[in-house]
Coordinates of C-alpha atoms and ligand atoms in Angstrom, one line a residue:
X1 CA 0.0 0.0 0.0
X2 CA 1.2 3.5 -0.7
X3 CA 2.2 6.0 2.0
X4 CA -0.8 8.3 1.3
X5 CA -3.3 5.4 1.8
X6 CA -1.6 4.5 5.1
X7 CA -1.9 8.1 6.2
X8 CA -5.6 8.0 5.4
X9 CA -6.2 4.8 7.3
X10 CA -4.2 6.1 10.3
X11 CA -6.3 9.3 10.3
X12 CA -9.5 7.4 10.1
X13 CA -8.4 5.2 13.0
X14 CA -7.4 8.3 15.0
X15 CA -10.8 9.9 14.2
X16 CA -12.7 6.8 15.3
X17 CA -10.6 6.4 18.4
X18 CA -11.4 10.0 19.3
X19 CA -15.1 9.4 18.8
X20 CA -14.9 6.2 20.9
X21 CA -13.1 8.0 23.7
X22 CA -15.7 10.9 23.6
X23 CA -18.5 8.4 23.7
X24 CA -16.8 6.5 26.6
X25 CA -16.3 9.7 28.5
X26 CA -20.0 10.6 27.9
X27 CA -21.2 7.2 29.0
X28 CA -18.9 7.3 32.1
X29 CA -20.2 10.8 33.0
X30 CA -23.7 9.6 32.5
X31 CA -23.1 6.6 34.8
X32 CA -21.5 8.8 37.4
X33 CA -24.4 11.2 37.2
X34 CA -26.9 8.4 37.2
X35 CA -25.2 6.9 40.3
X36 CA -25.1 10.3 42.0
X37 CA -28.8 10.8 41.1
X38 CA -29.7 7.7 43.2
X39 CA -28.3 9.4 46.3
X40 CA -30.6 11.5 48.5
X41 CA -29.7 14.7 50.2
X42 CA -27.8 14.4 53.5
X43 CA -30.2 13.5 56.4
X44 CA -33.1 13.2 54.1
X45 CA -36.0 11.2 55.7
X46 CA -36.1 7.5 54.9
X47 CA -38.0 6.2 52.0
X48 CA -37.9 4.0 48.9
X49 CA -34.8 3.7 46.7
X50 CA -34.3 6.2 44.0
X51 CA -33.7 5.3 40.4
X52 CA -31.7 7.7 38.3
X53 CA -33.8 10.6 36.8
X54 CA -37.2 9.3 37.8
X55 CA -36.6 8.7 41.6
X56 CA -39.2 6.2 42.9
X57 CA -41.9 7.4 40.5
X58 CA -42.6 4.0 38.9
X59 CA -42.9 2.1 42.2
X60 CA -45.1 4.9 43.6
X61 CA -47.4 4.8 40.5
X62 CA -47.7 1.1 40.8
X63 CA -48.7 1.3 44.5
X64 CA -51.1 4.1 43.7
X65 CA -52.9 1.9 41.2
X66 CA -53.1 -0.9 43.8
X67 CA -54.3 1.3 46.7
X68 CA -56.3 3.9 44.8
X69 CA -55.8 6.7 47.3
X70 CA -52.6 8.7 47.9
X71 CA -52.9 8.6 51.7
X72 CA -53.1 4.8 51.6
X73 CA -50.1 4.5 49.3
X74 CA -48.1 6.8 51.6
X75 CA -49.3 4.8 54.5
X76 CA -47.6 1.7 53.0
X77 CA -44.3 3.6 53.2
X78 CA -45.1 4.9 56.7
X79 CA -45.5 1.3 57.9
X80 CA -42.1 0.5 56.5
X81 CA -40.1 3.6 57.1
X82 CA -41.7 5.5 60.1
X83 CA -43.7 8.7 60.7
X84 CA -41.6 10.9 58.4
X85 CA -40.8 9.7 55.0
X86 CA -39.1 11.2 51.9
X87 CA -39.7 10.3 48.3
X88 CA -38.2 11.6 45.2
X89 CA -40.7 11.7 42.3
X90 CA -38.9 12.8 39.2
X91 CA -36.9 15.8 40.2
X92 CA -39.2 16.7 43.1
X93 CA -39.0 15.8 46.8
X94 CA -42.1 14.8 48.6
X95 CA -42.2 14.5 52.3
X96 CA -45.1 12.8 54.1
X97 CA -45.7 13.3 57.8
X98 CA -47.9 11.0 59.9
X99 CA -48.7 10.5 63.5
X100 CA -50.1 13.1 66.0
X101 CA -46.9 14.5 67.4
X102 CA -45.1 14.9 64.1
X103 CA -48.2 16.3 62.3
X104 CA -48.9 18.8 65.0
X105 CA -45.3 20.0 65.2
X106 CA -45.0 20.2 61.4
X107 CA -48.2 22.1 60.9
X108 CA -47.0 24.7 63.5
X109 CA -43.7 25.3 61.7
X110 CA -43.6 28.5 59.8
X111 CA -41.0 27.1 57.4
X112 CA -43.6 24.7 56.0
X113 CA -46.3 27.3 55.3
X114 CA -45.5 27.8 51.6
X115 CA -47.4 26.4 48.7
X116 CA -46.1 24.9 45.4
X117 CA -46.9 26.7 42.2
X118 CA -49.1 24.9 39.8
X119 CA -49.7 25.7 36.2
X120 CA -53.4 24.6 36.4
X121 CA -54.1 26.8 39.5
X122 CA -52.3 29.8 38.1
X123 CA -54.1 29.4 34.8
X124 CA -57.4 30.5 36.4
X125 CA -55.8 33.8 37.2
X126 CA -54.1 34.3 33.8
X127 CA -50.8 32.8 34.8
X128 CA -50.4 34.9 38.1
X129 CA -50.6 33.4 41.5
X130 CA -53.7 34.8 43.3
X131 CA -56.3 33.7 45.9
X132 CA -55.5 32.4 49.4
X133 CA -55.2 28.6 49.2
X134 CA -52.4 28.4 46.6
X135 CA -50.4 31.6 47.5
X136 CA -47.8 32.1 50.2
X137 CA -45.5 34.8 51.6
X138 CA -46.6 38.3 52.5
X139 CA -49.4 38.5 50.0
X140 CA -51.0 35.3 51.3
X141 CA -50.7 36.5 54.9
X142 CA -52.3 39.8 54.1
X143 CA -55.1 38.4 52.0
X144 CA -55.8 35.7 54.6
X145 CA -55.9 38.2 57.4
X146 CA -58.2 40.5 55.4
X147 CA -60.6 37.6 54.5
X148 CA -60.7 36.3 58.0
X149 CA -61.3 39.6 59.6
X150 CA -64.0 40.7 57.2
X151 CA -65.8 37.4 57.0
X152 CA -65.9 37.5 60.8
X153 CA -67.3 41.0 60.8
X154 CA -69.9 39.9 58.3
X155 CA -71.1 37.1 60.5
X156 CA -68.8 34.2 60.1
X157 CA -68.9 32.4 63.4
X158 CA -71.7 34.6 64.7
X159 CA -75.4 34.1 65.4
X160 CA -76.5 35.9 62.2
X161 CA -74.8 33.2 60.2
X162 CA -77.0 30.5 61.8
X163 CA -80.2 32.1 60.4
X164 CA -78.7 32.0 56.9
X165 CA -77.7 28.3 57.2
X166 CA -81.0 27.4 58.9
X167 CA -83.0 28.9 56.1
X168 CA -81.2 26.6 53.7
X169 CA -81.6 23.6 56.0
X170 CA -85.4 24.2 56.3
X171 CA -85.8 24.5 52.6
X172 CA -83.8 21.3 52.2
X173 CA -86.2 19.5 54.6
X174 CA -89.1 20.5 52.4
X175 CA -87.4 19.6 49.2
X176 CA -86.2 16.2 50.5
X177 CA -89.7 15.5 51.8
X178 CA -91.1 16.1 48.3
X179 CA -88.3 14.1 46.6
X180 CA -88.8 11.3 49.1
X181 CA -92.6 11.2 48.4
X182 CA -91.9 11.0 44.7
X183 CA -89.2 8.4 44.8
X184 CA -90.9 6.2 47.4
X185 CA -89.1 2.9 48.1
X186 CA -86.8 3.5 45.1
X187 CA -85.0 6.1 47.2
X188 CA -83.6 9.6 46.6
X189 CA -80.2 10.0 45.0
X190 CA -78.3 11.5 48.0
X191 CA -74.7 12.1 47.3
X192 CA -75.2 15.6 45.9
X193 CA -78.3 16.9 47.8
X194 CA -76.3 19.0 50.2
X195 CA -74.2 20.8 47.5
X196 CA -76.7 23.5 46.5
X197 CA -77.8 24.4 50.0
X198 CA -74.2 24.6 51.3
X199 CA -73.1 26.6 48.3
X200 CA -76.2 28.8 48.7
X201 CA -75.3 29.7 52.3
X202 CA -71.7 30.6 51.3
X203 CA -73.1 32.6 48.4
X204 CA -75.3 34.6 50.7
X205 CA -72.4 35.4 53.0
X206 CA -70.1 36.4 50.2
X207 CA -72.5 38.2 47.9
X208 CA -75.4 39.2 50.2
X209 CA -77.9 37.7 47.8
X210 CA -80.0 34.6 48.5
X211 CA -81.3 32.4 45.7
X212 CA -83.9 29.6 46.1
X213 CA -82.2 26.2 45.9
X214 CA -84.2 25.7 42.7
X215 CA -82.7 28.8 41.1
X216 CA -81.1 28.2 37.7
X217 CA -78.3 30.6 38.3
X218 CA -77.3 28.9 41.5
X219 CA -77.6 25.5 39.9
X220 CA -75.3 26.6 37.0
X221 CA -72.8 28.0 39.5
X222 CA -72.9 24.7 41.5
X223 CA -72.1 22.9 38.4
X224 CA -69.1 25.1 37.9
X225 CA -67.8 24.6 41.4
X226 CA -68.4 20.9 41.6
X227 CA -66.7 20.2 38.3
X228 CA -64.0 22.3 39.7
X229 CA -63.9 24.7 36.8
X230 CA -61.5 26.9 38.7
X231 CA -61.5 29.6 36.1
X232 CA -62.7 33.1 36.8
X233 CA -66.3 32.2 36.5
X234 CA -68.9 34.2 34.6
X235 CA -71.1 34.1 37.7
X236 CA -68.3 35.6 39.8
X237 CA -67.6 38.4 37.3
X238 CA -71.3 39.2 36.9
X239 CA -71.7 39.4 40.7
X240 CA -68.7 41.7 41.1
X241 CA -70.1 43.9 38.3
X242 CA -73.5 44.1 40.0
X243 CA -71.9 45.1 43.3
X244 CA -69.9 47.9 41.7
X245 CA -73.1 49.3 40.2
X246 CA -75.2 49.1 43.4
X247 CA -72.8 49.7 46.2
X248 CA -72.4 52.8 48.4
X249 CA -68.8 53.6 49.4
X250 CA -68.0 52.8 53.0
X251 CA -71.3 50.8 53.6
X252 CA -70.4 47.2 52.8
X253 CA -73.3 44.8 52.6
X254 CA -71.1 41.7 52.2
X255 CA -67.6 40.4 51.5
X256 CA -67.5 41.6 47.9
X257 CA -68.4 45.2 48.9
X258 CA -65.8 45.1 51.7
X259 CA -63.2 44.0 49.3
X260 CA -64.1 46.6 46.7
X261 CA -63.9 49.3 49.4
X262 CA -60.5 48.2 50.3
X263 CA -59.3 48.2 46.7
X264 CA -60.5 51.7 46.3
X265 CA -58.7 52.8 49.5
X266 CA -55.5 51.2 48.3
X267 CA -55.5 51.9 44.6
X268 CA -58.2 54.4 43.7
X269 CA -60.3 53.7 40.6
X270 CA -57.2 52.9 38.5
X271 CA -58.0 49.4 37.8
X272 CA -61.5 49.8 36.5
X273 CA -60.5 49.2 32.9
X274 CA -62.8 48.1 30.2
X275 CA -61.0 45.1 28.6
X276 CA -61.4 41.7 30.2
X277 CA -57.7 41.1 30.6
X278 CA -56.9 44.5 32.1
X279 CA -60.0 44.3 34.3
X280 CA -58.9 41.0 35.8
X281 CA -55.2 41.6 35.4
X282 CA -53.0 40.8 38.4
X283 CA -50.2 43.3 38.3
X284 CA -50.9 44.6 41.8
X285 CA -52.9 42.5 44.2
X286 CA -55.2 45.3 45.3
X287 CA -55.5 47.0 41.9
X288 CA -57.9 44.6 40.2
X289 CA -60.9 42.4 40.9
X290 CA -58.9 39.3 39.9
X291 CA -57.7 38.7 43.5
X292 CA -61.2 39.2 44.9
X293 CA -62.6 36.7 42.4
X294 CA -59.7 34.2 43.1
X295 CA -60.5 34.4 46.9
X296 CA -64.2 33.9 46.3
X297 CA -63.3 31.0 44.0
X298 CA -61.1 29.5 46.7
X299 CA -63.8 29.9 49.4
X300 CA -66.4 28.2 47.2
X301 CA -63.9 25.5 46.1
X302 CA -62.7 24.7 49.6
X303 CA -66.0 25.2 51.4
X304 CA -68.6 23.5 49.2
X305 CA -67.6 19.9 48.6
X306 CA -65.9 19.5 52.0
X307 CA -69.1 20.5 53.9
X308 CA -71.6 18.9 51.6
X309 CA -69.8 15.6 51.3
X310 CA -69.4 15.4 55.1
X311 CA -73.1 15.8 55.4
X312 CA -73.8 13.2 52.7
X313 CA -71.5 10.8 54.5
X314 CA -73.6 11.5 57.6
X315 CA -76.7 10.1 55.8
X316 CA -74.6 7.1 54.6
X317 CA -73.5 6.2 58.1
X318 CA -77.0 6.5 59.4
X319 CA -78.1 3.9 56.7
X320 CA -75.4 1.6 58.1
X321 CA -76.3 2.3 61.7
X322 CA -80.1 2.6 62.2
X323 CA -79.5 2.2 66.0
X324 CA -77.5 5.5 65.9
X325 CA -80.3 7.2 64.0
X326 CA -82.8 6.0 66.5
X327 CA -80.7 7.4 69.4
X328 CA -80.5 10.8 67.6
X329 CA -84.2 10.9 67.2
X330 CA -84.8 9.9 70.8
X331 CA -82.5 12.7 72.0
X332 CA -84.1 15.3 69.7
X333 CA -87.6 14.3 70.8
X334 CA -86.7 14.5 74.4
X335 CA -84.7 17.8 74.3
X336 CA -86.4 19.7 71.5
X337 CA -89.8 18.1 71.1
X338 CA -91.7 18.1 67.8
X339 CA -93.1 21.6 67.7
X340 CA -89.9 23.4 66.6
X341 CA -86.6 22.7 64.9
X342 CA -83.3 22.7 66.9
X343 CA -81.2 25.9 67.0
X344 CA -77.6 26.7 67.9
X345 CA -78.8 27.4 71.5
X346 CA -79.7 23.7 71.8
X347 CA -76.3 22.5 70.9
X348 CA -74.9 22.0 74.4
X349 CA -78.0 20.0 75.3
X350 CA -77.6 17.5 72.4
X351 CA -74.4 15.6 73.4
X352 CA -75.3 12.4 71.4
X353 CA -76.0 14.4 68.2
X354 CA -72.7 16.3 68.6
X355 CA -70.9 13.0 69.2
X356 CA -72.3 11.6 66.0
X357 CA -71.0 14.7 64.1
X358 CA -67.5 14.2 65.6
X359 CA -67.7 10.5 64.6
X360 CA -68.8 11.4 61.0
X361 CA -65.9 13.9 60.8
X362 CA -63.5 11.2 62.0
X363 CA -64.7 8.4 59.8
X364 CA -65.7 10.1 56.6
X365 CA -62.2 11.2 55.9
X366 CA -63.0 13.6 53.2
X367 CA -59.7 15.5 53.6
X368 CA -57.3 12.7 54.5
X369 CA -54.3 14.8 53.9
X370 CA -53.7 18.6 53.9
X371 CA -53.2 20.4 50.7
X372 CA -49.4 20.0 50.0
X373 CA -47.3 22.6 51.8
X374 CA -43.9 23.8 50.6
X375 CA -40.8 24.0 52.6
X376 CA -39.5 27.6 52.1
X377 CA -35.9 27.0 53.3
X378 CA -33.7 24.1 54.3
X379 CA -35.2 23.0 57.6
X380 CA -34.2 20.7 60.4
X381 CA -37.3 18.6 61.4
X382 CA -37.2 15.8 64.0
X383 CA -33.7 14.9 63.1
X384 CA -34.1 15.1 59.3
X385 CA -33.2 17.8 56.8
X386 CA -36.1 18.9 54.7
X387 CA -34.8 20.5 51.6
X388 CA -36.0 23.9 50.4
X389 CA -38.8 23.5 47.8
X390 CA -39.8 20.0 49.0
X391 CA -43.6 19.4 49.1
X392 CA -44.9 18.3 52.5
X393 CA -48.1 16.4 53.0
X394 CA -49.5 16.0 56.5
X395 CA -51.4 12.8 56.8
X396 CA -54.5 13.6 59.0
X397 CA -56.0 10.2 58.4
X398 CA -53.2 8.7 60.4
X399 CA -54.6 10.5 63.5
X400 CA -58.2 9.4 62.9
X401 CA -57.1 5.8 62.5
X402 CA -54.6 5.5 65.4
X403 CA -55.3 2.2 67.0
X404 CA -53.5 3.1 70.3
X405 CA -55.6 6.1 70.9
X406 CA -59.1 5.0 69.5
X407 CA -58.9 1.3 70.2
X408 CA -61.3 0.4 67.4
X409 CA -60.7 3.1 64.8
X410 CA -62.5 1.3 62.0
X411 CA -65.8 1.0 64.0
X412 CA -68.4 3.9 63.7
X413 CA -69.1 4.4 67.4
X414 CA -70.2 7.9 68.5
X415 CA -70.1 6.8 72.2
X416 CA -66.3 7.2 72.1
X417 CA -66.9 11.0 72.4
X418 CA -69.2 10.7 75.5
X419 CA -68.7 10.2 79.2
X420 CA -71.4 9.6 81.8
X421 CA -72.5 12.7 83.6
X422 CA -73.7 13.1 87.3
X423 CA -77.4 12.7 86.4
X424 CA -76.9 9.3 84.8
X425 CA -77.0 10.7 81.3
X426 CA -74.2 11.5 78.8
X427 CA -71.8 14.4 78.5
X428 CA -69.8 15.3 75.4
X429 CA -66.0 15.0 75.9
X430 CA -63.8 18.0 74.9
X431 CA -62.9 17.7 71.2
X432 CA -59.8 15.6 71.1
X433 CA -56.7 17.1 69.4
X434 CA -56.6 13.8 67.4
X435 CA -59.6 15.1 65.4
X436 CA -57.6 17.6 63.4
X437 CA -60.3 17.8 60.6
X438 CA -59.6 21.5 60.0
X439 CA -55.8 21.4 60.1
X440 CA -53.6 23.5 62.4
X441 CA -51.3 26.5 62.4
X442 CA -51.2 29.4 60.0
X443 CA -52.7 27.2 57.2
X444 CA -55.6 26.1 59.3
X445 CA -59.0 26.0 57.6
X446 CA -60.1 29.6 57.0
X447 CA -63.8 28.6 56.9
X448 CA -63.8 26.5 60.1
X449 CA -66.5 28.5 62.0
X450 CA -68.8 28.3 59.0
X451 CA -68.0 24.6 58.5
X452 CA -68.7 23.8 62.1
X453 CA -72.0 25.8 62.2
X454 CA -73.1 24.3 58.8
X455 CA -72.4 20.7 60.0
X456 CA -74.4 21.2 63.2
X457 CA -77.3 23.2 61.7
X458 CA -77.9 21.0 58.7
X459 CA -77.4 17.7 60.6
X460 CA -79.6 18.7 63.5
X461 CA -82.4 20.2 61.4
X462 CA -82.4 17.4 58.8
X463 CA -82.3 14.7 61.5
X464 CA -85.1 16.4 63.3
X465 CA -87.4 16.5 60.2
X466 CA -86.5 13.3 58.4
X467 CA -85.7 9.6 58.7
X468 CA -83.4 7.8 56.2
X469 CA -83.5 4.1 55.3
X470 CA -81.6 2.0 52.9
X471 CA -83.9 1.1 49.9
X472 CA -85.3 -2.4 50.5
X473 CA -83.4 -5.1 48.6
X474 CA -80.4 -2.9 47.9
X475 CA -77.0 -3.6 49.3
X476 CA -75.7 -1.0 51.8
X477 CA -73.6 1.6 50.0
X478 CA -69.9 1.6 50.4
X479 CA -68.4 3.9 53.1
X480 CA -65.2 4.1 51.2
X481 CA -64.8 7.6 49.6
X482 CA -64.4 8.3 45.9
X483 CA -61.3 10.2 45.0
X484 CA -61.7 13.7 43.8
X485 CA -60.7 17.2 45.0
X486 CA -62.0 15.9 48.3
X487 CA -62.9 12.2 48.9
X488 CA -66.7 12.3 48.5
X489 CA -69.2 9.5 48.8
X490 CA -70.0 7.4 45.7
X491 CA -73.5 7.5 44.3
X492 CA -76.1 6.2 46.8
X493 CA -79.9 6.3 47.4
X494 CA -81.9 6.6 50.6
X495 CA -85.6 6.2 51.3
X496 CA -86.6 9.6 52.8
X497 CA -89.5 9.8 55.2
X498 CA -90.8 12.8 57.2
X499 CA -90.8 12.0 60.9
X500 CA -94.0 13.8 61.7
Ligands
LIG1 C1 -66.2 20.1 56.7 C2 -65.7 21.1 56.1 C3 -64.3 21.5 55.9 C4 -63.1 20.7 56.1 C5 -63.0 19.3 56.7 C6 -62.0 21.6 55.8 C7 -60.7 21.2 56.0 C8 -59.6 22.0 55.7 C9 -58.2 21.7 56.0 C10 -57.7 20.4 56.7 C11 -57.5 22.8 55.6 C12 -56.0 22.9 55.9 C13 -55.1 22.6 54.6 C14 -53.7 22.7 54.8 O1 -53.1 22.6 55.9 O2 -53.1 22.9 53.8 C15 -58.3 23.7 55.1 C16 -57.9 24.9 54.5 C17 -58.8 25.9 54.0 N1 -60.2 25.9 54.0 FE1 -61.3 24.4 54.8 N2 -62.4 22.8 55.4 C18 -63.8 22.8 55.4 C19 -64.7 23.8 55.1 C20 -64.3 25.0 54.6 C21 -65.2 26.1 54.3 C22 -66.7 26.1 54.6 C23 -64.4 27.1 53.8 C24 -64.8 28.5 53.3 C25 -65.8 29.2 53.6 C26 -63.0 26.7 53.8 C27 -62.0 27.4 53.3 C28 -60.6 27.0 53.4 C29 -59.5 27.8 52.9 C30 -59.6 29.1 52.2 C31 -58.4 27.0 53.3 C32 -56.9 27.4 52.9 C33 -56.3 28.2 54.0 C34 -54.9 28.6 53.6 O3 -54.2 28.0 52.8 O4 -54.4 29.6 54.2 N3 -63.0 25.4 54.3 N4 -59.6 23.3 55.2

């Protein structure tokens, strides 16, 4: 072979060797990176092994498919690794906290009060973070304080609120009586019957207007809320517009007026633009109606399904436990009689009914875990390091189902909340801190007073007026929730009879 040809061969070998070395270096770098990617941060809570790049995503997905609910899936890990576990899902860290002490401590830590950003949630407010559930930092603190203070001033947690809820409960008794008559032994479809009345009472508090439960506008809005169309709803925009036309400055009639007054105080009329985007733009929190509508949206979203599904679960448990229903009726007849409906003043005299509400809250498990929190800075927690930006879920279900505390957590037994009193009757125990249905700390439920009043007023009025039975020949409906924004009941029917 000639010298030139040899040179070419040599060059080609050198070229291929260089490529080979580059590929080998790349593969080696990838292997080192992949190996390093299986490591967790120092003092990270225990949890399943990480695969490179995807963490434990595949295993988690498989377990979720098997156990259906996230809290159950996490519980599998808790049984294996203890009360604080750390998972890496893709590039993200997820911490789950279970057990009373750890949950209470975690919920009280200010470092865990953040929220993760979510494209879906931001989308409803045109890509900007607004509202109260999914915001954090100073803006969240200010908006939360404002909402709490003004809702309180407008009646949240006060007597006036009772009459609003009571009106809804009484209308529901009439509607259910009619529906029960029509349906006969076939039974009334129950899982959604509380949604409109609960939404209606919230609507009255926020907007000052009351619609009949048959009103088409209310039904349309209920549809939007229950399908979780978390967009700026046309109903919300319309209502804000109506308020702007009819309000007198400094004389708020409801939450929307109060908010509009505050906006004016902070930012003048500058935001009252004509185009939709500008009108609901989110440059400055107080300079547009966008934040107001996002808060209302949050209150409807967080307040409607939680309360109405707890009440629907109440009916479901009564179908399973006719003896409990009979005891409620006995107490109501003895304490209230049949000439009037119970009121908030009667609450201390109805220990059994209150114990049943506690037990419904414990067993229905509609909010088994808090909304994910976000760790705002690297934090030392119970011997572990929780990295900044990790999501943290507090497993409330672990408290409701603690065998050591409750003894028989899977049994529906309201008597666990009662103690004998001096006169041979029953007295309600103080609400145990194990029943953390409304969360704790700075992120605690903002609507708790309304939720508590709604549960009591609806449950006592409905139980006073009506009796529920399982339709003859039908299997009892499952008490297991159906996964959604909150874990509601599945579809079920009940025969509804007026008691007198
Ligand atoms: C039975 C009914 C209810 C239950 C079980 C419930 C439960 C909860 C829980 C556990 C949290 C805390 C979440 C966390 O730590 O991330 C929460 C937050 C919240 N709840 Fe409720 N809730 C109920 C009713 C309501 C009602 C009626 C309203 C509105 C009027 C409401 C509005 C909110 C809001 C706005 C938050 C977010 C607070 C924040 O992030 O600062 N809830 N709720």
